[in-house]
Coordinates of C-alpha atoms and ligand atoms in Angstrom, one line a residue:
M1 CA 162.9 173.1 89.8
S2 CA 161.7 171.4 86.7
Q3 CA 160.1 168.0 86.8
Q4 CA 162.2 164.9 86.1
V5 CA 161.7 163.5 82.7
R6 CA 159.9 160.1 82.6
V7 CA 159.4 158.4 79.3
R8 CA 158.1 154.9 78.4
F9 CA 158.4 152.4 75.7
A10 CA 155.1 150.6 75.6
P11 CA 155.1 147.7 73.1
S12 CA 152.3 145.2 72.6
P13 CA 153.5 141.6 72.6
T14 CA 151.8 140.7 69.4
G15 CA 154.9 139.3 67.6
P16 CA 158.5 140.2 67.0
L17 CA 159.4 143.8 67.7
H18 CA 159.7 145.6 64.4
I19 CA 162.9 147.6 63.8
G20 CA 160.7 150.8 63.9
G21 CA 159.8 149.8 67.4
V22 CA 163.5 149.6 68.3
R23 CA 163.9 153.1 67.0
T24 CA 161.0 154.3 69.1
A25 CA 162.6 152.7 72.2
L26 CA 166.0 154.2 71.2
Y27 CA 164.7 157.8 70.9
N28 CA 162.9 157.4 74.2
Y29 CA 166.1 156.1 75.8
L30 CA 168.3 158.9 74.3
F31 CA 165.9 161.5 75.5
A32 CA 165.7 160.1 79.0
R33 CA 169.4 159.9 79.3
K34 CA 170.0 163.3 77.8
M35 CA 167.6 164.8 80.3
G36 CA 168.8 162.8 83.3
G37 CA 165.4 161.2 83.4
K38 CA 163.9 157.7 83.6
M39 CA 163.1 155.2 80.9
L40 CA 160.2 152.8 81.6
L41 CA 159.1 149.6 79.9
R42 CA 155.4 148.8 80.0
I43 CA 153.9 145.8 78.3
E44 CA 150.6 146.6 76.6
D45 CA 148.9 143.2 76.4
T46 CA 145.2 144.0 76.9
D47 CA 144.3 142.7 73.5
Q48 CA 144.2 139.0 74.4
N49 CA 143.3 137.9 70.9
R50 CA 146.6 139.3 69.6
F51 CA 148.8 137.9 72.3
V52 CA 151.8 135.9 71.0
P53 CA 153.8 133.7 73.3
G54 CA 157.5 134.6 73.4
A55 CA 157.0 138.1 72.2
E56 CA 157.6 139.8 75.5
E57 CA 160.9 137.9 76.0
Y58 CA 161.8 138.9 72.5
I59 CA 161.2 142.5 73.3
L60 CA 163.4 142.4 76.4
E61 CA 166.2 140.6 74.6
S62 CA 166.1 143.0 71.7
L63 CA 166.5 146.0 74.0
R64 CA 169.3 144.3 75.9
W65 CA 171.1 143.5 72.6
V66 CA 171.1 147.0 71.3
G67 CA 172.1 148.4 74.7
I68 CA 168.9 150.2 75.8
E69 CA 168.8 150.1 79.5
I70 CA 165.5 150.2 81.3
D71 CA 165.3 152.0 84.6
E72 CA 161.9 150.9 85.6
G73 CA 159.3 148.5 84.3
Q74 CA 158.7 145.0 83.1
G75 CA 161.6 142.7 84.0
I76 CA 163.1 145.3 86.3
G77 CA 160.3 146.3 88.7
G78 CA 159.7 149.7 90.2
P79 CA 157.2 151.7 92.2
H80 CA 154.3 151.3 89.8
A81 CA 154.6 147.5 89.4
P82 CA 153.1 145.5 87.8
Y83 CA 154.1 146.9 84.4
R84 CA 152.1 144.4 82.4
Q85 CA 148.7 145.9 81.7
S86 CA 146.8 142.6 81.9
E87 CA 147.8 142.5 85.6
R88 CA 146.4 146.0 86.2
K89 CA 142.8 145.4 85.1
D90 CA 141.2 146.7 88.2
I91 CA 142.9 150.1 87.9
Y92 CA 141.3 150.8 84.5
R93 CA 137.9 149.6 85.5
V94 CA 137.8 152.1 88.4
E95 CA 138.6 154.9 86.0
A96 CA 136.1 153.8 83.4
E97 CA 133.4 153.5 86.1
R98 CA 134.3 156.9 87.4
L99 CA 133.8 158.4 83.9
V100 CA 130.4 156.7 83.7
A101 CA 129.4 158.1 87.1
E102 CA 130.5 161.6 86.0
G103 CA 128.4 161.4 82.8
K104 CA 131.5 161.2 80.5
A105 CA 131.1 157.6 79.5
Y106 CA 128.3 155.1 79.3
Y107 CA 127.5 151.4 79.3
A108 CA 126.6 150.0 75.9
F109 CA 124.9 146.7 75.4
D110 CA 124.7 146.4 71.6
T111 CA 125.4 143.1 70.1
A112 CA 127.8 142.6 67.2
D113 CA 124.7 142.1 65.0
E114 CA 123.1 145.3 66.2
L115 CA 126.3 147.2 65.6
D116 CA 126.5 145.8 62.1
A117 CA 122.9 146.7 61.4
M118 CA 123.7 150.3 62.5
R119 CA 126.7 150.5 60.2
K120 CA 124.7 149.2 57.2
R121 CA 121.8 151.6 57.9
L122 CA 124.2 154.6 58.1
E123 CA 126.0 153.5 55.0
A124 CA 122.8 153.1 53.1
A125 CA 121.8 156.6 54.2
N126 CA 125.2 157.9 53.0
A127 CA 126.2 159.1 56.4
P128 CA 129.7 160.6 56.4
A129 CA 131.0 158.2 59.0
A130 CA 129.2 155.1 60.0
Q131 CA 130.2 155.1 63.6
Y132 CA 128.9 155.3 67.2
N133 CA 128.9 159.0 68.0
A134 CA 127.0 161.9 69.6
I135 CA 124.2 161.4 67.1
T136 CA 123.9 157.7 66.5
R137 CA 124.3 156.7 70.2
M138 CA 120.8 157.8 70.8
Q139 CA 119.4 155.1 68.6
M140 CA 121.4 152.3 70.3
K141 CA 121.1 150.2 73.4
N142 CA 123.0 152.0 76.1
S143 CA 122.7 153.6 79.4
L144 CA 121.8 156.9 77.8
T145 CA 118.8 155.4 76.0
L146 CA 117.7 152.7 78.4
K147 CA 116.0 153.3 81.7
P148 CA 118.3 153.2 84.7
E149 CA 116.5 150.1 86.1
D150 CA 116.9 148.3 82.8
V151 CA 120.6 149.1 82.8
K152 CA 121.0 147.8 86.3
A153 CA 119.0 144.7 85.6
R154 CA 121.1 143.9 82.5
I155 CA 124.3 144.3 84.4
D156 CA 123.1 142.3 87.3
A157 CA 122.0 139.5 84.9
G158 CA 125.5 139.4 83.5
D159 CA 124.7 140.8 80.1
P160 CA 127.8 141.6 78.2
Y161 CA 128.5 145.3 77.9
V162 CA 131.2 147.8 77.0
I163 CA 132.0 151.2 78.4
R164 CA 132.1 153.9 75.7
L165 CA 133.5 157.4 75.8
K166 CA 130.7 160.1 75.5
T167 CA 132.5 162.2 72.9
P168 CA 131.3 165.8 73.0
R169 CA 129.4 166.9 69.9
K170 CA 131.1 170.2 69.1
E171 CA 134.4 170.8 70.6
E172 CA 137.9 171.6 69.3
V173 CA 140.6 169.2 70.5
R174 CA 144.1 170.6 70.2
L175 CA 147.5 169.3 71.0
N176 CA 151.0 170.7 70.5
D177 CA 153.1 167.9 69.2
L178 CA 156.8 168.5 69.8
I179 CA 157.6 167.4 66.2
R180 CA 154.5 168.4 64.3
G181 CA 153.4 171.5 66.1
W182 CA 149.7 172.2 66.6
V183 CA 147.2 169.5 65.7
N184 CA 143.6 170.5 65.8
V185 CA 140.7 168.0 65.5
H186 CA 137.0 168.6 65.8
S187 CA 135.4 166.2 68.3
S188 CA 132.8 165.2 65.7
A189 CA 135.7 163.3 64.0
I190 CA 136.2 161.3 67.2
D191 CA 133.8 158.5 67.7
D192 CA 132.5 157.0 71.0
K193 CA 135.4 154.7 71.4
V194 CA 135.1 151.7 73.6
L195 CA 137.2 152.2 76.8
L196 CA 136.4 149.0 78.6
K197 CA 135.7 145.8 76.6
S198 CA 133.1 143.2 77.4
D199 CA 135.9 140.9 78.6
G200 CA 136.6 143.5 81.4
L201 CA 139.9 144.5 79.9
P202 CA 140.5 148.1 78.8
T203 CA 141.2 149.1 75.2
Y204 CA 144.6 150.5 74.4
H205 CA 143.3 154.1 74.6
L206 CA 142.1 153.9 78.2
A207 CA 145.0 151.8 79.5
N208 CA 147.6 153.9 77.8
V209 CA 146.2 157.2 79.2
V210 CA 145.6 155.8 82.7
D211 CA 149.1 154.3 82.9
D212 CA 150.9 157.3 81.5
H213 CA 149.2 159.4 84.2
I214 CA 149.8 157.0 87.1
M215 CA 153.4 156.3 86.1
G216 CA 154.1 160.0 85.9
I217 CA 155.1 160.0 82.2
T218 CA 156.2 163.5 81.0
H219 CA 156.8 162.8 77.3
V220 CA 155.0 160.3 75.1
I221 CA 157.4 159.6 72.2
R222 CA 155.9 157.1 69.8
G223 CA 155.3 156.2 66.1
E224 CA 153.3 158.4 63.8
E225 CA 150.7 155.7 63.5
W226 CA 149.4 156.9 66.9
L227 CA 149.0 160.5 65.9
P228 CA 145.3 160.0 64.9
S229 CA 144.6 158.6 68.4
A230 CA 146.3 161.5 70.2
P231 CA 143.3 163.9 70.2
L232 CA 141.2 161.1 71.7
H233 CA 143.9 160.8 74.4
V234 CA 143.8 164.5 75.0
L235 CA 140.1 164.3 75.5
L236 CA 140.5 161.4 77.9
Y237 CA 143.0 163.4 80.0
R238 CA 140.5 166.2 80.1
Y239 CA 137.6 163.9 81.1
L240 CA 139.7 162.2 83.7
G241 CA 140.6 165.5 85.2
W242 CA 144.3 165.1 84.5
E243 CA 144.8 167.7 81.8
S244 CA 147.2 169.8 83.8
T245 CA 149.7 167.0 84.1
M246 CA 149.2 165.6 80.6
P247 CA 152.4 164.5 79.0
Q248 CA 153.8 166.2 75.9
F249 CA 153.6 164.3 72.7
A250 CA 156.2 163.6 70.0
H251 CA 155.1 161.4 67.1
L252 CA 158.1 160.0 65.2
P253 CA 158.2 159.9 61.4
L254 CA 157.3 156.7 59.5
L255 CA 160.0 154.3 58.2
L256 CA 159.5 154.3 54.4
K257 CA 160.2 151.6 51.8
P258 CA 163.7 151.5 50.3
E259 CA 162.4 153.3 47.3
G260 CA 161.0 156.0 49.5
N261 CA 157.3 155.6 48.7
G262 CA 155.0 154.1 51.3
K263 CA 155.4 152.5 54.6
L264 CA 158.2 149.9 55.1
S265 CA 156.6 146.4 55.3
K266 CA 157.7 142.9 56.0
R267 CA 157.1 142.2 52.3
D268 CA 159.7 144.8 51.3
A269 CA 162.2 143.1 53.6
D270 CA 161.5 139.7 52.1
L271 CA 161.8 141.0 48.6
G272 CA 164.9 142.9 49.3
G273 CA 166.4 140.1 51.3
F274 CA 167.1 142.1 54.4
P275 CA 165.9 142.0 58.0
I276 CA 163.4 144.3 59.7
F277 CA 163.5 142.6 63.0
P278 CA 166.3 143.1 65.5
L279 CA 166.6 139.3 66.2
Q280 CA 165.6 136.2 64.4
W281 CA 162.1 135.2 65.2
T282 CA 160.4 131.9 64.9
D283 CA 156.7 132.2 64.8
P284 CA 155.3 130.0 67.5
F285 CA 152.1 129.1 65.5
S286 CA 153.4 128.6 61.9
G287 CA 157.1 127.9 62.6
T288 CA 158.0 130.5 60.0
V289 CA 161.4 132.0 60.7
A290 CA 162.0 135.8 60.1
R291 CA 165.6 136.9 59.8
G292 CA 167.1 139.3 62.4
F293 CA 169.8 142.0 62.2
R294 CA 171.8 140.1 64.9
E295 CA 171.8 136.8 63.1
D296 CA 172.5 138.5 59.8
G297 CA 175.8 139.7 61.3
Y298 CA 175.0 143.3 62.2
L299 CA 176.7 144.7 65.3
P300 CA 174.4 146.3 67.9
E301 CA 176.4 149.6 67.7
A302 CA 175.9 149.7 64.0
V303 CA 172.1 149.1 64.3
V304 CA 171.9 151.8 67.0
N305 CA 173.8 154.3 64.8
F306 CA 171.7 153.5 61.8
L307 CA 168.4 153.8 63.6
A308 CA 169.4 157.0 65.4
L309 CA 169.9 158.7 62.1
L310 CA 166.7 157.3 60.6
G311 CA 164.5 160.4 61.3
W312 CA 166.9 162.5 63.3
N313 CA 170.2 164.2 62.7
P314 CA 172.2 166.7 64.8
G315 CA 172.6 169.1 61.9
T316 CA 176.3 168.4 61.5
E317 CA 178.3 166.2 59.1
Q318 CA 179.0 163.6 61.8
E319 CA 177.7 160.2 61.0
L320 CA 179.4 157.9 63.4
F321 CA 178.1 158.1 67.0
T322 CA 178.6 156.0 70.0
M323 CA 175.7 155.6 72.3
A324 CA 177.2 158.2 74.6
E325 CA 177.6 160.7 71.8
L326 CA 174.1 160.1 70.6
I327 CA 172.8 160.8 74.1
S328 CA 174.7 164.1 74.3
S329 CA 173.7 165.2 70.8
F330 CA 170.0 164.1 70.9
D331 CA 167.3 166.7 70.6
I332 CA 163.6 166.1 69.9
A333 CA 163.5 169.4 68.0
Q334 CA 165.8 167.9 65.4
I335 CA 163.6 164.9 64.7
H336 CA 162.2 165.2 61.1
K337 CA 158.5 165.3 60.2
A338 CA 159.0 163.6 56.9
G339 CA 159.3 159.8 56.7
A340 CA 162.7 158.3 56.7
R341 CA 163.7 156.0 53.8
F342 CA 164.9 152.6 55.1
D343 CA 168.2 152.1 53.2
I344 CA 169.7 148.8 54.0
E345 CA 172.9 149.8 52.2
K346 CA 173.4 152.5 54.8
A347 CA 173.0 149.9 57.5
K348 CA 175.7 147.8 55.9
W349 CA 177.9 150.9 55.6
F350 CA 177.6 151.4 59.4
N351 CA 178.3 147.8 60.0
H352 CA 181.4 148.1 58.0
Q353 CA 182.5 151.1 60.0
Y354 CA 182.1 149.2 63.3
I355 CA 183.6 146.0 62.0
R356 CA 186.8 147.8 61.1
Q357 CA 186.9 149.3 64.6
R358 CA 186.5 145.9 66.3
P359 CA 189.6 144.3 67.8
N360 CA 191.0 141.5 65.6
E361 CA 190.7 139.1 68.5
E362 CA 186.9 139.6 68.6
L363 CA 186.5 139.0 64.9
A364 CA 188.7 135.9 64.8
P365 CA 186.2 133.4 66.1
A366 CA 183.9 134.1 63.1
V367 CA 186.9 133.2 60.8
Q368 CA 187.6 130.0 62.7
Q369 CA 183.9 128.9 62.7
Q370 CA 183.6 129.3 59.0
A371 CA 186.9 127.6 58.4
E372 CA 185.7 124.7 60.5
A373 CA 182.4 124.6 58.7
N374 CA 184.4 124.3 55.5
G375 CA 186.4 121.4 56.8
L376 CA 189.5 123.4 57.5
T377 CA 191.5 124.1 60.6
C378 CA 192.5 127.6 61.5
S379 CA 194.5 128.5 64.6
A380 CA 193.4 131.5 66.7
D381 CA 196.6 133.2 65.7
K382 CA 196.0 132.8 62.0
A383 CA 192.4 133.9 62.4
I384 CA 193.5 137.0 64.3
K385 CA 195.9 137.9 61.5
I386 CA 193.2 137.3 58.8
A387 CA 190.8 139.6 60.7
G388 CA 193.5 142.3 60.8
L389 CA 194.3 141.9 57.1
L390 CA 190.7 141.9 55.8
K391 CA 188.4 143.7 58.2
E392 CA 188.7 146.9 56.1
R393 CA 187.3 145.0 53.2
V394 CA 184.1 143.5 54.6
N395 CA 180.7 144.6 55.9
F396 CA 180.2 141.6 58.1
A397 CA 182.5 139.3 60.2
H398 CA 181.2 136.2 58.3
E399 CA 182.5 137.7 55.1
L400 CA 186.1 137.5 56.4
F401 CA 186.3 133.9 55.5
T402 CA 185.1 134.4 52.0
E403 CA 187.6 137.2 51.5
A404 CA 190.2 134.9 52.9
R405 CA 189.6 132.1 50.4
T406 CA 192.9 132.9 48.6
I407 CA 194.7 132.3 51.9
F408 CA 193.0 129.0 52.6
Y409 CA 193.1 127.5 49.2
T410 CA 195.9 127.1 46.7
P411 CA 194.7 128.7 43.4
E412 CA 193.0 126.4 40.9
V413 CA 192.7 129.0 38.2
Y414 CA 194.5 132.2 37.4
D415 CA 193.0 135.4 36.2
E416 CA 193.5 135.2 32.4
T417 CA 193.5 138.9 31.7
I418 CA 196.1 139.6 34.4
A419 CA 198.1 136.6 33.2
A420 CA 198.0 137.8 29.6
A421 CA 199.1 141.3 30.6
K422 CA 201.6 140.6 33.4
W423 CA 203.0 137.1 33.1
N424 CA 206.1 138.0 31.1
A425 CA 209.7 136.9 31.1
D426 CA 210.6 139.3 34.0
A427 CA 207.7 137.9 36.0
V428 CA 208.9 134.3 35.6
R429 CA 212.4 135.3 36.5
A430 CA 211.2 137.2 39.6
V431 CA 209.0 134.3 40.8
T432 CA 211.9 131.9 40.2
V433 CA 214.5 133.9 42.1
F434 CA 212.1 134.7 44.9
R435 CA 211.2 131.0 45.3
D436 CA 214.9 130.2 45.4
A437 CA 215.5 132.8 48.1
L438 CA 212.7 131.5 50.2
Q439 CA 214.0 127.9 49.9
S440 CA 217.1 129.1 51.8
F441 CA 215.2 131.5 54.0
D442 CA 215.5 130.5 57.7
G443 CA 214.4 133.6 59.6
E444 CA 211.0 134.3 61.0
F445 CA 208.5 134.3 58.2
M446 CA 207.0 137.7 58.9
A447 CA 205.6 140.4 56.5
D448 CA 208.6 142.7 56.9
T449 CA 211.3 140.0 56.6
I450 CA 209.5 138.7 53.5
K451 CA 209.4 142.2 52.1
H452 CA 213.1 142.7 52.6
T453 CA 213.9 139.3 51.1
L454 CA 211.8 140.1 48.1
S455 CA 213.2 143.5 47.4
D456 CA 216.8 142.4 48.0
T457 CA 216.3 139.4 45.7
L458 CA 214.8 141.5 43.0
Q459 CA 217.4 144.1 43.2
Q460 CA 220.2 141.5 42.8
A461 CA 218.4 140.1 39.8
G462 CA 218.0 143.6 38.3
I463 CA 214.2 143.4 38.2
K464 CA 212.0 146.4 39.0
Q465 CA 209.6 145.4 41.7
G466 CA 206.7 147.6 40.6
K467 CA 206.6 145.8 37.2
I468 CA 206.2 142.3 38.6
M469 CA 204.1 142.7 41.7
Q470 CA 200.8 141.9 40.1
A471 CA 202.3 138.8 38.5
M472 CA 203.6 137.8 42.0
R473 CA 200.2 138.2 43.4
L474 CA 198.7 136.3 40.5
A475 CA 201.1 133.4 41.2
L476 CA 200.3 133.4 44.9
T477 CA 196.5 133.9 44.8
G478 CA 195.3 133.5 41.2
S479 CA 194.0 137.0 41.2
G480 CA 195.3 140.4 40.3
T481 CA 194.0 142.3 43.3
G482 CA 193.8 141.8 47.1
P483 CA 195.0 142.9 50.4
D484 CA 198.6 143.5 51.5
L485 CA 200.7 140.8 49.8
M486 CA 203.5 140.6 52.4
L487 CA 201.0 140.0 55.2
T488 CA 199.1 137.6 53.0
M489 CA 202.3 135.6 52.5
E490 CA 203.0 135.6 56.2
I491 CA 199.6 134.1 56.9
I492 CA 199.8 131.6 54.1
G493 CA 203.1 130.4 55.5
K494 CA 206.5 129.7 53.9
D495 CA 206.0 126.2 52.7
E496 CA 202.7 126.9 51.1
V497 CA 204.1 130.1 49.5
I498 CA 206.9 128.1 47.9
K499 CA 204.5 125.5 46.8
R500 CA 202.2 128.1 45.1
L501 CA 205.2 129.8 43.4
E502 CA 206.2 126.4 41.9
Q503 CA 202.7 125.6 40.9
A504 CA 202.4 129.0 39.1
L505 CA 205.7 128.4 37.3
E506 CA 204.4 125.0 36.1
T507 CA 200.9 126.0 35.3
L508 CA 201.1 129.4 33.7
K509 CA 202.3 129.3 30.2
T510 CA 205.8 130.7 29.8
P511 CA 205.5 133.8 27.6
A512 CA 207.5 133.9 24.4
S513 CA 209.5 136.9 25.3
Ligands
LIG601 N1 151.1 149.5 72.6 C1 151.3 150.5 71.6 C2 152.2 149.9 70.5 O1 152.3 148.7 70.5 C3 152.0 151.7 72.2 C4 151.7 153.0 71.6 C5 152.1 154.2 72.5 O2 153.4 154.3 72.7 O3 151.3 154.9 73.0 O4 152.7 150.5 69.7

């Protein structure tokens, strides 16, 4: 029997989760569900200098908002708890010390100044890479160059030290990325990375590998920015003796600027006036507020659909996917290698698709809130009708009110071009007879009764309906275009309709012929 798939999303709480991070979480989730596996959430907070209060809560809330369910991990619990790396310190130290004992890592005591001096020396000598490695380590202060008793004395005296990986000098490191294929790196390109820092906490590399192993992770699906670190991780699996159960890697394509060149940045979002964070975020230090997809009016299912297709597609024409459909179609083999252009217009298009599918009752509160904010009252019934009338025409629920301005407000101006073209003698007559008919109308003022009244009236007056409809709309709304006019009248209400027809007759100049 094959092993159960276990994947993890492993964000660092260094600020608001970037939308690219949400995509990473989503791909992990889709794969886990597709394979009947488990999705873990691990918080990688070993870099204490970059810790930002509130970021972890933000991550959890973002995942909840888009509908990514975690099976095991931070906020949920599970057999490998705790899932916050800062609470797992001792685990990493044991492994780092084991590597030292086995001759695969070493203690290094170099101060910041000494490291700096080394870098300068190497740069001055035009060394290809000024780094701590198989060659330079022998000129530095570490347990490979110092006598064992000196090393012990320093540690006993509490001298600060780090543990560094003893990278082999000449070895090929290979990994078969599920998206990119074989990646080969020569070990000389990997430096003697710090595994355990002087504050006793592990670096990302050590903690990540140790936890993925302990937590039984089968597939590491993460952003392309981690591809350069992957060979180092492979080396660590080898040194730790875990190569046979090493997870498979899949490095996701970058999210590119809207123009398609270079990596998407916060600056692009600010310039373009669009969000790149799932939720609004207030920076706890500066108080700066960054906009979020949620607060900007995007529906979570639209964001999910948009993100799913940013770097993957199932090879069909289908564009609209529910989460369940995404799960059943998802396949790592269909993830693209090339970066994915972040096109906010596409996100709006998806939102439009989901807004129009939303029940009117769910969109109505947005109309009521905006009406209220504009000093108007709007009954739930009216708001529901407005949502039904206009949802095809908007990308966001908050745009419904703007679209409905002609319903809420009596026209103050009339489109001059339409007036010049359509406000003729027939139009005046049509508006007049229709107004008269409405004055004696005592049925239920509904779109279809209005429609019958209008066509009967016009027929009796011998006026062709097609010729005067734009003028009728102009009289009622001030504009030549808009949604279904009968429904619009129903929502406006009989008295207001009559009032508007009268105002139009008074305001619009009576044409000569
Ligand atoms: N903590 C890393 C991050 O914030 C995780 C990278 C990985 O998934 O290995 O992106």
